């Protein structure tokens, strides 16, 4: 049926002719996108072809009848008198047949030397060349895989193991993009499994001399851009193993532990990690509800700070108390929603009397909640299941804690644990229980001009540098006292 589009609508130009054809021939997959002109049955195909056919049958169509077979062999004998035609279903002993198309293609090339010289069938391994490059100001000979097909396939297979959070946690591998991140990771001693680059100049800033086992692949820029999270890819990617990060290269630190609670924004998490490394905190702990610290956005926001501070990731609240927080620590909750209740300075480390009000609750649950587990490496860890009891945690959340401004604190504690909450969900009930158990308090930053809160990364930077000032002031006072 044919139609033509006119301003007034559709007009019929011809009569309707409907042809029903029985679908007995071979079907094709949708991916081939074939549009046949006409579909013929096997009987119609035989009648329409007058020339003899050399193809007897395939895996779907029926074998020809005896008359068709005799007619075909007779026509071939007339044209080729020296050709010996075997009977249908028989195979000549001198002819080797195979069902593998690759082996048949190789045998065809072996019988045609001109074609064999032009076409290269299968390579034994990836093409790699020994090249001399300039890395960190030193000339170095490295092996680089230059065969594009092998390099692109390797990149595609590796990317699948590092793109998602579950895959990263299972494999212990991460993907870094850009010269700076890759260089920071390699200088920190993190093992680099493979580096994919588009230009040799991108390798000049990498310490390849100390990473001789790293495999180098040269890939086209468009293939790297395909897997990149950036609008314009820098042209270099690296796959690193972070399952066993060593803290031997970390610099000196202050007795400060930071716990990230419900921090789910990648930008805030990156700023917190960067600030924690800059201030020199002892340990940075993330809970289960936090964003993955190896996410690409977190890595870019931290600018290589992941490899300059100690990270303890995805820790449950029942493992934090007793394993990462000791009795000498004072817990500070950074809460932007509190109001100032005291204008006098409060000594950080002075225990409040609120713990005595909860003695009845602790006596009821202490004997059943705490258990000791022996790990596979022989170490023991304490697990307190009371931090998972939602009914009791609601009680701790509603109990008051002393609130003080950050500039009204005096440092009396040997070490401090600072808990940072997310902007959306804030501090959890388990964080409030931790503060009650260790005689903690809430600190806040005074705000003006009707500003409700600060960015979590900005607020954390103000607090930790004030705590650093107090620690250094106390250390200086202690040294002057010892000299006298």
Tab-separated table of C-alpha atoms in Angstrom:
chain	number	residue	atom	x	y	z
A	1	UNK	CA	0.000	0.000	0.000
A	2	UNK	CA	1.521	3.314	-1.018
A	3	UNK	CA	0.746	6.715	0.482
A	4	UNK	CA	1.818	10.284	-0.190
A	5	UNK	CA	1.909	13.065	2.380
A	6	UNK	CA	-0.093	16.146	1.310
A	7	UNK	CA	-1.201	19.211	3.284
A	8	UNK	CA	-4.678	17.779	3.407
A	9	UNK	CA	-3.590	14.394	4.701
A	10	UNK	CA	-2.829	10.991	3.251
A	11	UNK	CA	-4.211	9.882	-0.095
A	12	UNK	CA	-4.219	6.360	-1.380
A	13	UNK	CA	-2.347	6.041	-4.684
A	14	UNK	CA	-2.702	2.365	-5.414
A	15	UNK	CA	-4.677	-0.636	-4.470
A	16	UNK	CA	-3.857	-2.791	-1.511
A	17	UNK	CA	-1.890	-5.901	-2.355
A	18	UNK	CA	-1.182	-8.228	0.533
A	19	UNK	CA	1.163	-11.137	-0.060
A	20	UNK	CA	1.439	-13.843	2.559
A	21	UNK	CA	4.647	-15.878	2.335
A	22	UNK	CA	5.238	-18.915	4.455
A	23	UNK	CA	8.367	-18.292	6.603
A	24	UNK	CA	10.256	-21.529	6.010
A	25	UNK	CA	13.665	-20.101	5.147
A	26	UNK	CA	16.458	-19.289	7.552
A	27	UNK	CA	15.829	-16.475	10.092
A	28	UNK	CA	18.335	-13.733	10.726
A	29	UNK	CA	19.235	-11.997	13.958
A	30	UNK	CA	18.101	-8.475	14.609
A	31	UNK	CA	21.686	-7.238	14.956
A	32	UNK	CA	22.401	-7.924	11.255
A	33	UNK	CA	19.787	-5.366	10.156
A	34	UNK	CA	18.952	-7.192	6.905
A	35	UNK	CA	15.935	-6.073	4.895
A	36	UNK	CA	15.243	-8.749	2.221
A	37	UNK	CA	13.416	-7.752	-0.943
A	38	UNK	CA	11.495	-10.978	-1.037
A	39	UNK	CA	11.426	-14.109	1.078
A	40	UNK	CA	11.321	-17.367	-0.850
A	41	UNK	CA	10.646	-20.873	0.286
A	42	UNK	CA	13.014	-23.683	-0.569
A	43	UNK	CA	10.763	-24.913	-3.398
A	44	UNK	CA	10.470	-21.444	-4.913
A	45	UNK	CA	14.221	-20.960	-4.717
A	46	UNK	CA	14.828	-24.196	-6.677
A	47	UNK	CA	12.375	-23.252	-9.418
A	48	UNK	CA	13.694	-19.717	-9.828
A	49	UNK	CA	17.331	-20.831	-10.272
A	50	UNK	CA	18.179	-22.552	-13.556
A	51	UNK	CA	21.921	-22.664	-12.946
A	52	UNK	CA	23.370	-25.704	-11.172
A	53	UNK	CA	24.056	-25.126	-7.495
A	54	UNK	CA	27.235	-26.363	-5.855
A	55	UNK	CA	25.743	-26.048	-2.363
A	56	UNK	CA	23.834	-29.162	-1.485
A	57	UNK	CA	22.523	-28.388	1.998
A	58	UNK	CA	23.222	-26.632	5.257
A	59	UNK	CA	22.231	-27.114	8.881
A	60	UNK	CA	18.665	-25.833	8.346
A	61	UNK	CA	17.459	-26.512	4.787
A	62	UNK	CA	16.543	-29.996	3.637
A	63	UNK	CA	18.976	-32.021	1.447
A	64	UNK	CA	18.197	-32.048	-2.290
A	65	UNK	CA	16.372	-34.910	-3.852
A	66	UNK	CA	18.120	-37.495	-6.031
A	67	UNK	CA	17.029	-35.931	-9.350
A	68	UNK	CA	18.426	-32.521	-8.360
A	69	UNK	CA	21.691	-34.143	-7.241
A	70	UNK	CA	22.132	-36.094	-10.471
A	71	UNK	CA	21.329	-33.036	-12.601
A	72	UNK	CA	23.886	-30.918	-10.752
A	73	UNK	CA	26.652	-33.519	-11.016
A	74	UNK	CA	25.938	-34.017	-14.718
A	75	UNK	CA	26.271	-30.309	-15.477
A	76	UNK	CA	29.555	-30.080	-13.560
A	77	UNK	CA	31.014	-33.090	-15.393
A	78	UNK	CA	30.225	-31.483	-18.733
A	79	UNK	CA	32.072	-28.282	-17.812
A	80	UNK	CA	34.854	-29.954	-15.799
A	81	UNK	CA	35.560	-33.402	-17.263
A	82	UNK	CA	38.594	-34.002	-15.031
A	83	UNK	CA	36.747	-33.248	-11.791
A	84	UNK	CA	35.746	-36.240	-9.707
A	85	UNK	CA	32.422	-35.624	-8.009
A	86	UNK	CA	31.813	-37.749	-4.898
A	87	UNK	CA	28.408	-39.085	-4.108
A	88	UNK	CA	26.189	-37.156	-1.733
A	89	UNK	CA	27.111	-37.872	1.898
A	90	UNK	CA	30.570	-39.263	1.035
A	91	UNK	CA	33.908	-37.534	1.675
A	92	UNK	CA	37.027	-38.183	-0.353
A	93	UNK	CA	39.977	-39.465	1.695
A	94	UNK	CA	42.394	-37.144	-0.063
A	95	UNK	CA	40.338	-34.060	0.880
A	96	UNK	CA	40.578	-32.761	4.432
A	97	UNK	CA	37.443	-30.960	5.571
A	98	UNK	CA	36.995	-28.996	8.794
A	99	UNK	CA	34.162	-27.235	10.505
A	100	UNK	CA	36.389	-24.504	11.923
A	101	UNK	CA	36.332	-21.442	9.608
A	102	UNK	CA	39.616	-20.085	11.012
A	103	UNK	CA	41.566	-23.239	10.180
A	104	UNK	CA	39.970	-23.335	6.723
A	105	UNK	CA	41.013	-19.733	6.176
A	106	UNK	CA	44.596	-20.523	7.246
A	107	UNK	CA	44.741	-23.471	4.818
A	108	UNK	CA	43.505	-21.166	2.061
A	109	UNK	CA	46.277	-18.684	2.852
A	110	UNK	CA	48.913	-21.425	2.861
A	111	UNK	CA	47.884	-22.397	-0.676
A	112	UNK	CA	48.053	-18.739	-1.812
A	113	UNK	CA	51.462	-17.297	-0.900
A	114	UNK	CA	50.621	-13.849	-2.248
A	115	UNK	CA	47.641	-13.540	0.060
A	116	UNK	CA	49.667	-14.892	2.968
A	117	UNK	CA	52.241	-12.172	2.614
A	118	UNK	CA	49.579	-9.496	2.651
A	119	UNK	CA	47.277	-10.764	5.445
A	120	UNK	CA	48.588	-11.512	8.947
A	121	UNK	CA	46.194	-13.906	10.667
A	122	UNK	CA	46.818	-14.227	14.417
A	123	UNK	CA	49.576	-12.739	16.543
A	124	UNK	CA	51.310	-14.841	19.159
A	125	UNK	CA	51.335	-11.988	21.715
A	126	UNK	CA	50.958	-8.238	22.112
A	127	UNK	CA	53.438	-6.136	20.251
A	128	UNK	CA	55.710	-4.347	22.692
A	129	UNK	CA	58.726	-2.198	22.092
A	130	UNK	CA	61.714	-1.287	24.226
A	131	UNK	CA	61.794	2.486	24.367
A	132	UNK	CA	63.980	5.040	26.100
A	133	UNK	CA	61.975	7.734	27.865
A	134	UNK	CA	62.701	10.550	30.275
A	135	UNK	CA	61.062	9.895	33.681
A	136	UNK	CA	61.642	12.278	36.607
A	137	UNK	CA	64.712	13.724	34.895
A	138	UNK	CA	66.346	10.313	34.288
A	139	UNK	CA	66.583	8.275	31.087
A	140	UNK	CA	64.919	4.916	31.481
A	141	UNK	CA	64.301	1.969	29.161
A	142	UNK	CA	60.814	0.530	29.509
A	143	UNK	CA	58.619	-1.972	27.688
A	144	UNK	CA	55.506	-0.396	26.203
A	145	UNK	CA	52.660	-2.341	24.587
A	146	UNK	CA	52.045	-0.465	21.345
A	147	UNK	CA	49.511	-2.761	19.689
A	148	UNK	CA	46.311	-0.743	19.867
A	149	UNK	CA	43.886	-3.656	19.818
A	150	UNK	CA	45.533	-5.461	22.742
A	151	UNK	CA	45.859	-2.248	24.756
A	152	UNK	CA	42.231	-1.262	24.211
A	153	UNK	CA	40.932	-4.691	25.186
A	154	UNK	CA	43.055	-4.670	28.330
A	155	UNK	CA	41.758	-1.231	29.254
A	156	UNK	CA	38.145	-2.318	28.776
A	157	UNK	CA	38.537	-5.455	30.900
A	158	UNK	CA	40.314	-3.656	33.753
A	159	UNK	CA	37.905	-0.712	33.857
A	160	UNK	CA	35.020	-3.051	34.686
A	161	UNK	CA	36.751	-4.050	37.959
A	162	UNK	CA	37.312	-0.520	39.220
A	163	UNK	CA	34.325	1.533	38.101
A	164	UNK	CA	31.713	0.473	40.673
A	165	UNK	CA	32.001	0.574	44.460
A	166	UNK	CA	31.285	-3.144	44.886
A	167	UNK	CA	33.891	-4.072	42.299
A	168	UNK	CA	36.508	-1.843	43.968
A	169	UNK	CA	35.830	-3.340	47.379
A	170	UNK	CA	36.015	-6.881	46.016
A	171	UNK	CA	39.195	-6.428	43.969
A	172	UNK	CA	40.976	-3.841	46.134
A	173	UNK	CA	41.907	-1.848	43.017
A	174	UNK	CA	41.190	1.760	42.112
A	175	UNK	CA	41.437	3.911	38.992
A	176	UNK	CA	43.388	7.172	39.067
A	177	UNK	CA	43.244	9.708	36.264
A	178	UNK	CA	45.715	12.499	35.687
A	179	UNK	CA	49.463	12.920	36.089
A	180	UNK	CA	49.267	14.425	39.574
A	181	UNK	CA	47.168	11.699	41.190
A	182	UNK	CA	49.174	8.909	39.581
A	183	UNK	CA	52.465	10.532	40.544
A	184	UNK	CA	51.347	11.064	44.168
A	185	UNK	CA	50.256	7.450	44.471
A	186	UNK	CA	53.512	6.108	43.025
A	187	UNK	CA	55.635	8.385	45.239
A	188	UNK	CA	53.669	7.119	48.266
A	189	UNK	CA	54.648	3.548	47.406
A	190	UNK	CA	51.274	2.323	46.141
A	191	UNK	CA	51.649	-0.545	43.680
A	192	UNK	CA	50.708	0.438	40.119
A	193	UNK	CA	49.520	-2.541	38.090
A	194	UNK	CA	49.000	-0.821	34.730
A	195	UNK	CA	49.171	2.649	33.216
A	196	UNK	CA	47.345	3.621	30.030
A	197	UNK	CA	48.477	6.767	28.207
A	198	UNK	CA	48.057	8.438	24.845
A	199	UNK	CA	51.341	10.393	24.656
A	200	UNK	CA	54.849	9.520	25.852
A	201	UNK	CA	55.239	13.010	27.322
A	202	UNK	CA	52.729	12.100	30.023
A	203	UNK	CA	55.234	9.646	31.543
A	204	UNK	CA	57.921	12.237	32.265
A	205	UNK	CA	56.662	13.038	35.801
A	206	UNK	CA	56.165	9.440	36.949
A	207	UNK	CA	58.756	7.604	39.109
A	208	UNK	CA	58.849	4.545	36.852
A	209	UNK	CA	62.344	3.604	38.022
A	210	UNK	CA	60.969	2.381	41.364
A	211	UNK	CA	57.983	0.646	39.715
A	212	UNK	CA	59.609	-1.735	37.255
A	213	UNK	CA	56.718	-4.234	37.372
A	214	UNK	CA	54.173	-1.692	36.116
A	215	UNK	CA	52.804	-2.506	32.663
A	216	UNK	CA	52.558	0.371	30.193
A	217	UNK	CA	49.964	0.516	27.410
A	218	UNK	CA	49.721	3.162	24.710
A	219	UNK	CA	46.081	3.812	23.780
A	220	UNK	CA	44.400	6.323	21.527
A	221	UNK	CA	43.052	9.457	23.181
A	222	UNK	CA	39.481	8.752	22.113
A	223	UNK	CA	39.499	5.359	23.872
A	224	UNK	CA	40.707	6.929	27.132
A	225	UNK	CA	38.081	9.665	26.771
A	226	UNK	CA	35.446	6.952	26.401
A	227	UNK	CA	36.131	5.633	29.933
A	228	UNK	CA	36.920	8.984	31.545
A	229	UNK	CA	34.638	10.744	34.043
A	230	UNK	CA	35.923	14.148	32.946
A	231	UNK	CA	34.718	16.295	30.087
A	232	UNK	CA	38.263	16.422	28.692
A	233	UNK	CA	40.459	13.530	29.748
A	234	UNK	CA	44.116	14.298	30.570
A	235	UNK	CA	45.081	11.265	28.485
A	236	UNK	CA	46.512	9.024	31.212
A	237	UNK	CA	44.963	6.475	33.588
A	238	UNK	CA	46.466	4.175	36.188
A	239	UNK	CA	45.171	1.085	38.005
A	240	UNK	CA	46.500	0.744	41.572
A	241	UNK	CA	46.212	-1.878	44.296
A	242	UNK	CA	45.147	-0.286	47.601
A	243	UNK	CA	44.250	-3.473	49.461
A	244	UNK	CA	47.376	-3.191	51.627
A	245	UNK	CA	48.263	0.456	52.045
A	246	UNK	CA	51.322	1.065	54.190
A	247	UNK	CA	51.549	4.065	56.562
A	248	UNK	CA	55.338	4.139	56.743
A	249	UNK	CA	55.557	7.275	54.609
A	250	UNK	CA	53.155	9.324	56.722
A	251	UNK	CA	54.621	12.376	58.392
A	252	UNK	CA	54.388	13.336	62.051
A	253	UNK	CA	50.899	13.837	63.398
A	254	UNK	CA	49.015	15.249	66.349
A	255	UNK	CA	46.912	13.031	68.703
A	256	UNK	CA	43.713	13.677	66.765
A	257	UNK	CA	41.337	11.064	65.332
A	258	UNK	CA	38.597	12.125	62.912
A	259	UNK	CA	35.416	10.085	62.423
A	260	UNK	CA	33.248	10.839	59.373
A	261	UNK	CA	29.612	10.057	60.164
A	262	UNK	CA	26.977	10.170	57.389
A	263	UNK	CA	29.215	12.201	55.066
A	264	UNK	CA	27.719	11.313	51.701
A	265	UNK	CA	28.757	14.208	49.497
A	266	UNK	CA	31.915	13.417	47.458
A	267	UNK	CA	33.100	17.031	47.536
A	268	UNK	CA	32.817	17.255	51.326
A	269	UNK	CA	34.570	13.927	51.796
A	270	UNK	CA	37.438	14.976	49.553
A	271	UNK	CA	37.828	18.271	51.437
A	272	UNK	CA	37.825	16.454	54.791
A	273	UNK	CA	40.529	14.012	53.681
A	274	UNK	CA	42.633	16.825	52.271
A	275	UNK	CA	42.311	18.883	55.445
A	276	UNK	CA	43.024	15.854	57.658
A	277	UNK	CA	46.253	15.197	55.791
A	278	UNK	CA	47.249	18.869	55.963
A	279	UNK	CA	46.669	19.182	59.708
A	280	UNK	CA	48.391	15.867	60.428
A	281	UNK	CA	45.655	13.824	62.096
A	282	UNK	CA	46.520	10.411	63.516
A	283	UNK	CA	43.706	8.470	61.852
A	284	UNK	CA	40.693	9.167	59.623
A	285	UNK	CA	37.779	6.741	60.092
A	286	UNK	CA	34.701	6.452	57.878
A	287	UNK	CA	31.502	4.645	58.831
A	288	UNK	CA	29.325	2.450	56.628
A	289	UNK	CA	26.975	5.295	55.710
A	290	UNK	CA	29.707	7.450	54.152
A	291	UNK	CA	30.476	7.825	50.475
A	292	UNK	CA	33.193	5.646	48.976
A	293	UNK	CA	36.493	7.479	49.485
A	294	UNK	CA	37.895	5.957	46.259
A	295	UNK	CA	35.156	7.507	44.141
A	296	UNK	CA	36.507	9.595	41.268
A	297	UNK	CA	34.939	12.813	42.589
A	298	UNK	CA	36.408	12.255	46.063
A	299	UNK	CA	39.831	11.569	44.570
A	300	UNK	CA	39.792	14.794	42.577
A	301	UNK	CA	38.580	16.838	45.566
A	302	UNK	CA	41.276	15.398	47.847
A	303	UNK	CA	44.079	16.046	45.299
A	304	UNK	CA	46.246	13.119	46.377
A	305	UNK	CA	45.656	13.447	50.149
A	306	UNK	CA	44.503	9.817	50.301
A	307	UNK	CA	48.148	8.759	50.252
A	308	UNK	CA	49.313	11.232	52.920
A	309	UNK	CA	47.173	10.190	55.865
A	310	UNK	CA	46.041	6.959	57.479
A	311	UNK	CA	42.587	5.818	56.364
A	312	UNK	CA	40.365	3.278	58.150
A	313	UNK	CA	37.329	2.690	55.962
A	314	UNK	CA	33.812	1.309	56.412
A	315	UNK	CA	33.993	0.644	60.144
A	316	UNK	CA	30.867	-0.358	62.060
A	317	UNK	CA	29.952	1.615	65.159
A	318	UNK	CA	30.174	-1.455	67.390
A	319	UNK	CA	33.896	-1.695	66.532
A	320	UNK	CA	34.834	1.966	66.999
A	321	UNK	CA	34.455	2.097	70.788
A	322	UNK	CA	37.260	0.156	72.446
A	323	UNK	CA	39.313	-0.388	69.281
A	324	UNK	CA	39.829	3.129	67.916
A	325	UNK	CA	38.782	5.248	70.910
A	326	UNK	CA	40.472	4.763	74.291
A	327	UNK	CA	39.554	5.924	77.778
A	328	UNK	CA	42.084	8.773	77.525
A	329	UNK	CA	40.264	10.254	74.532
A	330	UNK	CA	37.693	13.029	74.670
A	331	UNK	CA	34.977	12.922	72.038
A	332	UNK	CA	33.893	16.172	70.365
A	333	UNK	CA	30.766	16.307	68.232
A	334	UNK	CA	30.764	18.944	65.499
A	335	UNK	CA	27.092	19.909	65.445
A	336	UNK	CA	26.028	23.028	63.489
A	337	UNK	CA	22.493	23.021	64.973
A	338	UNK	CA	23.320	23.812	68.621
A	339	UNK	CA	23.066	27.137	70.421
A	340	UNK	CA	25.685	28.668	72.672
A	341	UNK	CA	24.948	27.872	76.326
A	342	UNK	CA	28.125	28.976	78.067
A	343	UNK	CA	30.355	32.029	77.699
A	344	UNK	CA	33.158	30.698	79.862
A	345	UNK	CA	35.952	28.472	78.648
A	346	UNK	CA	35.496	24.745	79.111
A	347	UNK	CA	38.443	22.404	79.664
A	348	UNK	CA	38.526	19.732	76.957
A	349	UNK	CA	39.073	16.488	78.830
A	350	UNK	CA	37.052	17.334	81.912
A	351	UNK	CA	34.481	14.549	82.396
A	352	UNK	CA	30.855	15.607	82.778
A	353	UNK	CA	28.447	14.020	85.233
A	354	UNK	CA	25.931	12.905	82.637
A	355	UNK	CA	27.346	9.393	82.560
A	356	UNK	CA	26.063	8.730	86.069
A	357	UNK	CA	22.489	9.300	84.875
A	358	UNK	CA	22.810	6.356	82.494
A	359	UNK	CA	24.213	3.869	84.975
A	360	UNK	CA	20.994	1.869	85.042
A	361	UNK	CA	21.063	1.457	81.281
A	362	UNK	CA	24.730	0.462	81.191
A	363	UNK	CA	24.360	-2.106	83.962
A	364	UNK	CA	21.516	-3.727	82.067
A	365	UNK	CA	23.353	-4.072	78.739
A	366	UNK	CA	27.082	-4.117	79.545
A	367	UNK	CA	27.342	-7.805	80.362
A	368	UNK	CA	25.630	-8.937	77.157
A	369	UNK	CA	26.778	-6.295	74.685
A	370	UNK	CA	30.567	-6.554	74.768
A	371	UNK	CA	32.296	-9.517	73.148
A	372	UNK	CA	35.865	-10.243	72.046
A	373	UNK	CA	36.663	-11.641	68.594
A	374	UNK	CA	39.885	-13.260	67.427
A	375	UNK	CA	40.825	-12.353	63.863
A	376	UNK	CA	42.572	-14.572	61.315
A	377	UNK	CA	45.895	-12.785	61.888
A	378	UNK	CA	45.757	-13.510	65.613
A	379	UNK	CA	44.732	-10.027	66.750
A	380	UNK	CA	41.756	-9.488	69.059
A	381	UNK	CA	39.065	-6.863	68.628
A	382	UNK	CA	36.275	-5.708	70.917
A	383	UNK	CA	32.723	-5.550	69.624
A	384	UNK	CA	30.047	-3.603	71.526
A	385	UNK	CA	26.588	-4.455	70.199
A	386	UNK	CA	24.933	-1.734	72.288
A	387	UNK	CA	25.882	0.705	69.498
A	388	UNK	CA	23.497	-1.183	67.213
A	389	UNK	CA	20.467	-1.139	69.512
A	390	UNK	CA	18.186	1.493	68.007
A	391	UNK	CA	15.874	1.592	71.023
A	392	UNK	CA	18.628	2.568	73.449
A	393	UNK	CA	20.355	4.832	70.922
A	394	UNK	CA	17.274	7.044	70.744
A	395	UNK	CA	17.636	7.656	74.479
A	396	UNK	CA	21.221	8.830	74.049
A	397	UNK	CA	20.251	11.079	71.162
A	398	UNK	CA	17.691	12.952	73.235
A	399	UNK	CA	19.961	13.384	76.276
A	400	UNK	CA	21.635	16.796	76.500
A	401	UNK	CA	25.358	17.401	76.121
A	402	UNK	CA	27.318	20.552	77.059
A	403	UNK	CA	27.715	22.896	74.088
A	404	UNK	CA	30.655	25.265	73.669
A	405	UNK	CA	32.093	27.411	70.912
A	406	UNK	CA	35.326	26.194	69.379
A	407	UNK	CA	37.284	29.249	70.588
A	408	UNK	CA	36.227	28.697	74.212
A	409	UNK	CA	38.036	25.404	74.673
A	410	UNK	CA	41.068	24.702	76.843
A	411	UNK	CA	43.028	21.552	76.071
A	412	UNK	CA	43.441	19.133	78.985
A	413	UNK	CA	42.972	15.824	77.147
A	414	UNK	CA	45.823	13.639	75.957
A	415	UNK	CA	44.047	12.931	72.677
A	416	UNK	CA	40.817	13.984	70.975
A	417	UNK	CA	38.342	12.211	68.716
A	418	UNK	CA	36.384	14.614	66.498
A	419	UNK	CA	33.165	13.352	64.887
A	420	UNK	CA	32.057	15.176	61.702
A	421	UNK	CA	28.486	14.716	60.492
A	422	UNK	CA	27.056	15.195	57.030
A	423	UNK	CA	25.123	18.300	56.057
A	424	UNK	CA	21.928	16.411	55.171
A	425	UNK	CA	21.628	13.662	57.788
A	426	UNK	CA	23.825	15.100	60.533
A	427	UNK	CA	25.248	13.063	63.411
A	428	UNK	CA	23.879	9.594	64.091
A	429	UNK	CA	22.556	8.327	67.423
A	430	UNK	CA	25.625	6.117	67.795
A	431	UNK	CA	27.823	9.225	67.720
A	432	UNK	CA	25.840	10.715	70.599
A	433	UNK	CA	26.277	7.499	72.589
A	434	UNK	CA	30.018	7.611	71.945
A	435	UNK	CA	30.166	11.145	73.317
A	436	UNK	CA	28.225	10.140	76.430
A	437	UNK	CA	30.424	7.082	77.047
A	438	UNK	CA	33.665	9.066	76.867
A	439	UNK	CA	32.556	12.273	78.595
A	440	UNK	CA	32.344	14.304	75.409
A	441	UNK	CA	30.666	17.530	74.404
A	442	UNK	CA	29.418	19.410	71.365
A	443	UNK	CA	31.368	22.199	69.685
A	444	UNK	CA	30.073	24.713	67.182
A	445	UNK	CA	31.229	27.683	65.126
A	446	UNK	CA	29.371	30.974	65.809
A	447	UNK	CA	27.619	32.256	62.683
A	448	UNK	CA	26.146	35.638	61.806
A	449	UNK	CA	23.941	37.217	59.113
A	450	UNK	CA	21.329	34.455	59.517
A	451	UNK	CA	23.663	31.785	58.053
A	452	UNK	CA	22.434	28.416	59.320
A	453	UNK	CA	25.459	26.205	58.693
A	454	UNK	CA	28.791	25.848	56.967
A	455	UNK	CA	30.093	23.347	54.482
A	456	UNK	CA	31.261	20.205	56.292
A	457	UNK	CA	34.756	20.531	54.850
A	458	UNK	CA	35.033	24.224	55.788
A	459	UNK	CA	33.746	23.653	59.327
A	460	UNK	CA	36.103	20.734	59.810
A	461	UNK	CA	39.069	22.855	58.686
A	462	UNK	CA	38.280	25.572	61.229
A	463	UNK	CA	37.912	23.073	64.082
A	464	UNK	CA	40.974	20.940	63.422
A	465	UNK	CA	43.327	23.888	63.036
A	466	UNK	CA	42.091	25.315	66.324
A	467	UNK	CA	42.750	21.930	67.940
A	468	UNK	CA	46.179	21.830	66.334
A	469	UNK	CA	46.956	25.253	67.790
A	470	UNK	CA	45.937	24.012	71.243
A	471	UNK	CA	48.071	20.858	70.910
A	472	UNK	CA	51.145	22.814	69.801
A	473	UNK	CA	50.601	25.383	72.565
A	474	UNK	CA	50.402	22.625	75.143
A	475	UNK	CA	53.515	20.933	73.750
A	476	UNK	CA	55.441	24.201	73.877
A	477	UNK	CA	54.328	24.880	77.449
A	478	UNK	CA	55.342	21.366	78.498
A	479	UNK	CA	58.812	21.696	76.988
A	480	UNK	CA	59.395	25.083	78.636
A	481	UNK	CA	58.341	23.612	81.980
A	482	UNK	CA	60.783	20.727	81.635
A	483	UNK	CA	63.658	23.116	80.852
A	484	UNK	CA	63.025	25.088	84.023
